[in-house]
Tab-separated table of N, CA and C in Angstrom:
chain	number	residue	atom	x	y	z
S	6	VAL	N	-20.484	-17.731	-5.495
S	6	VAL	CA	-21.695	-17.825	-6.305
S	6	VAL	C	-21.740	-16.608	-7.220
S	7	LEU	N	-21.577	-16.823	-8.485
S	7	LEU	CA	-21.429	-15.740	-9.452
S	7	LEU	C	-22.643	-14.831	-9.526
S	8	PHE	N	-23.854	-15.368	-9.540
S	8	PHE	CA	-25.039	-14.531	-9.689
S	8	PHE	C	-25.164	-13.542	-8.535
S	9	ARG	N	-24.701	-13.908	-7.367
S	9	ARG	CA	-24.768	-12.991	-6.232
S	9	ARG	C	-23.772	-11.858	-6.379
S	10	SER	N	-22.580	-12.164	-6.848
S	10	SER	CA	-21.572	-11.121	-6.953
S	10	SER	C	-21.967	-10.061	-7.970
S	11	LEU	N	-22.764	-10.426	-8.953
S	11	LEU	CA	-23.196	-9.455	-9.954
S	11	LEU	C	-24.144	-8.413	-9.373
S	12	ASP	N	-24.916	-8.770	-8.355
S	12	ASP	CA	-25.856	-7.810	-7.775
S	12	ASP	C	-25.271	-7.067	-6.570
S	13	TYR	N	-24.066	-7.410	-6.184
S	13	TYR	CA	-23.454	-6.794	-5.003
S	13	TYR	C	-23.413	-5.260	-5.085
S	14	PRO	N	-22.976	-4.684	-6.210
S	14	PRO	CA	-22.917	-3.215	-6.282
S	14	PRO	C	-24.290	-2.526	-6.191
S	15	GLN	N	-25.335	-3.231	-6.559
S	15	GLN	CA	-26.668	-2.643	-6.445
S	15	GLN	C	-27.169	-2.661	-5.001
S	16	ILE	N	-26.687	-3.595	-4.219
S	16	ILE	CA	-27.140	-3.753	-2.838
S	16	ILE	C	-26.231	-3.012	-1.860
S	17	VAL	N	-24.937	-3.161	-2.039
S	17	VAL	CA	-23.956	-2.551	-1.129
S	17	VAL	C	-23.403	-1.305	-1.802
S	18	LYS	N	-23.747	-0.153	-1.277
S	18	LYS	CA	-23.383	1.112	-1.910
S	18	LYS	C	-21.996	1.605	-1.510
S	19	GLN	N	-21.474	1.138	-0.380
S	19	GLN	CA	-20.151	1.556	0.074
S	19	GLN	C	-19.343	0.312	0.463
S	20	PRO	N	-18.743	-0.345	-0.519
S	20	PRO	CA	-18.002	-1.575	-0.236
S	20	PRO	C	-16.781	-1.325	0.657
S	21	MET	N	-16.456	-2.322	1.454
S	21	MET	CA	-15.242	-2.298	2.275
S	21	MET	C	-14.877	-3.748	2.527
S	22	ASP	N	-13.571	-4.023	2.603
S	22	ASP	CA	-13.120	-5.387	2.839
S	22	ASP	C	-11.864	-5.363	3.693
S	23	LEU	N	-11.519	-6.511	4.236
S	23	LEU	CA	-10.357	-6.600	5.127
S	23	LEU	C	-9.055	-6.286	4.403
S	24	GLY	N	-8.965	-6.602	3.130
S	24	GLY	CA	-7.767	-6.278	2.364
S	24	GLY	C	-7.543	-4.774	2.264
S	25	THR	N	-8.616	-4.045	2.061
S	25	THR	CA	-8.519	-2.585	2.008
S	25	THR	C	-8.133	-2.030	3.370
S	26	VAL	N	-8.715	-2.561	4.429
S	26	VAL	CA	-8.363	-2.121	5.779
S	26	VAL	C	-6.886	-2.384	6.032
S	27	ARG	N	-6.422	-3.547	5.669
S	27	ARG	CA	-5.005	-3.889	5.858
S	27	ARG	C	-4.104	-2.922	5.092
S	28	SER	N	-4.456	-2.662	3.856
S	28	SER	CA	-3.678	-1.747	3.032
S	28	SER	C	-3.636	-0.346	3.642
S	29	LYS	N	-4.774	0.122	4.109
S	29	LYS	CA	-4.836	1.447	4.732
S	29	LYS	C	-4.012	1.493	6.019
S	30	LEU	N	-4.002	0.395	6.772
S	30	LEU	CA	-3.167	0.320	7.977
S	30	LEU	C	-1.686	0.378	7.604
S	31	GLU	N	-1.293	-0.393	6.608
S	31	GLU	CA	0.100	-0.438	6.183
S	31	GLU	C	0.587	0.907	5.644
S	32	LYS	N	-0.323	1.669	5.043
S	32	LYS	CA	0.030	2.981	4.484
S	32	LYS	C	-0.206	4.116	5.484
S	33	ASP	N	-0.595	3.750	6.699
S	33	ASP	CA	-0.858	4.734	7.764
S	33	ASP	C	-1.888	5.779	7.320
S	34	GLU	N	-2.955	5.301	6.695
S	34	GLU	CA	-3.981	6.190	6.162
S	34	GLU	C	-5.104	6.515	7.143
S	35	TYR	N	-5.152	5.826	8.257
S	35	TYR	CA	-6.202	6.124	9.231
S	35	TYR	C	-5.757	7.268	10.119
S	36	LYS	N	-6.607	8.302	10.219
S	36	LYS	CA	-6.240	9.455	11.036
S	36	LYS	C	-6.368	9.155	12.522
S	37	ASP	N	-7.227	8.177	12.848
S	37	ASP	CA	-7.397	7.790	14.248
S	37	ASP	C	-8.083	6.427	14.324
S	38	ILE	N	-8.201	5.925	15.534
S	38	ILE	CA	-8.801	4.601	15.759
S	38	ILE	C	-10.277	4.574	15.357
S	39	TYR	N	-10.922	5.722	15.407
S	39	TYR	CA	-12.347	5.790	15.063
S	39	TYR	C	-12.568	5.566	13.565
S	40	ALA	N	-11.670	6.067	12.742
S	40	ALA	CA	-11.766	5.850	11.290
S	40	ALA	C	-11.536	4.376	10.959
S	41	PHE	N	-10.564	3.777	11.632
S	41	PHE	CA	-10.323	2.342	11.463
S	41	PHE	C	-11.562	1.545	11.862
S	42	ALA	N	-12.101	1.847	13.027
S	42	ALA	CA	-13.271	1.122	13.527
S	42	ALA	C	-14.471	1.297	12.594
S	43	ALA	N	-14.619	2.466	12.016
S	43	ALA	CA	-15.736	2.710	11.096
S	43	ALA	C	-15.627	1.807	9.870
S	44	ASP	N	-14.415	1.645	9.337
S	44	ASP	CA	-14.249	0.764	8.179
S	44	ASP	C	-14.514	-0.693	8.549
S	45	VAL	N	-14.044	-1.122	9.703
S	45	VAL	CA	-14.286	-2.510	10.125
S	45	VAL	C	-15.779	-2.740	10.329
S	46	ARG	N	-16.440	-1.793	10.954
S	46	ARG	CA	-17.900	-1.920	11.150
S	46	ARG	C	-18.635	-1.957	9.819
S	47	LEU	N	-18.126	-1.213	8.847
S	47	LEU	CA	-18.742	-1.206	7.520
S	47	LEU	C	-18.649	-2.592	6.869
S	48	ILE	N	-17.551	-3.280	7.078
S	48	ILE	CA	-17.411	-4.647	6.548
S	48	ILE	C	-18.529	-5.519	7.081
S	49	TRP	N	-18.714	-5.497	8.398
S	49	TRP	CA	-19.736	-6.369	9.013
S	49	TRP	C	-21.142	-5.945	8.601
S	50	SER	N	-21.403	-4.647	8.558
S	50	SER	CA	-22.756	-4.214	8.182
S	50	SER	C	-23.054	-4.546	6.720
S	51	ASN	N	-22.059	-4.430	5.846
S	51	ASN	CA	-22.262	-4.829	4.448
S	51	ASN	C	-22.552	-6.318	4.341
S	52	CYS	N	-21.851	-7.102	5.129
S	52	CYS	CA	-22.056	-8.551	5.126
S	52	CYS	C	-23.491	-8.893	5.533
S	53	VAL	N	-23.965	-8.250	6.576
S	53	VAL	CA	-25.330	-8.488	7.054
S	53	VAL	C	-26.345	-7.985	6.027
S	54	LEU	N	-26.066	-6.849	5.429
S	54	LEU	CA	-26.967	-6.295	4.422
S	54	LEU	C	-27.088	-7.217	3.208
S	55	TYR	N	-25.978	-7.742	2.760
S	55	TYR	CA	-25.968	-8.510	1.516
S	55	TYR	C	-26.428	-9.958	1.667
S	56	ASN	N	-26.075	-10.583	2.761
S	56	ASN	CA	-26.350	-12.013	2.922
S	56	ASN	C	-27.661	-12.244	3.651
S	57	PRO	N	-28.499	-13.125	3.120
S	57	PRO	CA	-29.816	-13.368	3.713
S	57	PRO	C	-29.727	-13.907	5.149
S	58	GLU	N	-30.721	-13.575	5.929
S	58	GLU	CA	-30.808	-14.045	7.305
S	58	GLU	C	-30.774	-15.570	7.339
S	59	GLY	N	-30.020	-16.086	8.290
S	59	GLY	CA	-29.938	-17.524	8.469
S	59	GLY	C	-28.803	-18.185	7.710
S	60	THR	N	-28.149	-17.440	6.793
S	60	THR	CA	-27.021	-18.031	6.062
S	60	THR	C	-25.796	-18.070	6.966
S	61	ASP	N	-24.943	-19.044	6.702
S	61	ASP	CA	-23.742	-19.206	7.527
S	61	ASP	C	-22.877	-17.960	7.538
S	62	ILE	N	-22.683	-17.344	6.378
S	62	ILE	CA	-21.803	-16.179	6.304
S	62	ILE	C	-22.359	-15.011	7.116
S	63	ARG	N	-23.659	-14.822	7.077
S	63	ARG	CA	-24.265	-13.735	7.858
S	63	ARG	C	-24.121	-14.006	9.352
S	64	ILE	N	-24.333	-15.235	9.759
S	64	ILE	CA	-24.205	-15.603	11.171
S	64	ILE	C	-22.777	-15.373	11.645
S	65	VAL	N	-21.807	-15.771	10.832
S	65	VAL	CA	-20.397	-15.579	11.195
S	65	VAL	C	-20.072	-14.084	11.281
S	66	CYS	N	-20.527	-13.311	10.321
S	66	CYS	CA	-20.283	-11.860	10.352
S	66	CYS	C	-20.876	-11.223	11.608
S	67	GLN	N	-22.058	-11.635	11.985
S	67	GLN	CA	-22.682	-11.089	13.186
S	67	GLN	C	-21.875	-11.449	14.429
S	68	LYS	N	-21.358	-12.657	14.477
S	68	LYS	CA	-20.542	-13.076	15.625
S	68	LYS	C	-19.221	-12.318	15.671
S	69	ILE	N	-18.585	-12.154	14.513
S	69	ILE	CA	-17.323	-11.409	14.469
S	69	ILE	C	-17.570	-9.955	14.846
S	70	SER	N	-18.641	-9.405	14.380
S	70	SER	CA	-18.985	-8.017	14.718
S	70	SER	C	-19.153	-7.856	16.236
S	71	GLN	N	-19.843	-8.797	16.825
S	71	GLN	CA	-20.056	-8.759	18.272
S	71	GLN	C	-18.723	-8.827	19.013
S	72	LYS	N	-17.831	-9.701	18.586
S	72	LYS	CA	-16.511	-9.822	19.209
S	72	LYS	C	-15.707	-8.532	19.020
S	73	PHE	N	-15.789	-7.943	17.861
S	73	PHE	CA	-15.079	-6.678	17.598
S	73	PHE	C	-15.546	-5.597	18.569
S	74	GLU	N	-16.826	-5.536	18.809
S	74	GLU	CA	-17.376	-4.506	19.702
S	74	GLU	C	-16.994	-4.759	21.156
S	75	GLU	N	-16.769	-6.012	21.498
S	75	GLU	CA	-16.337	-6.328	22.877
S	75	GLU	C	-14.938	-5.818	23.111
């Protein structure tokens, strides 16, 4: 949805995505597991922040976040 992507930078101040995490893993840029986990958590928190409550994407992000923490 194009109109949503235009407001993303105003809502999410510190973007992070799985592609960036993958790239950082491949380049051995994480100093420890805690830095990796912080970036993954940022993905899920950004998803929850940006997507309205009750939307499918937010529900999925919350479930994935819960599984990650387990």
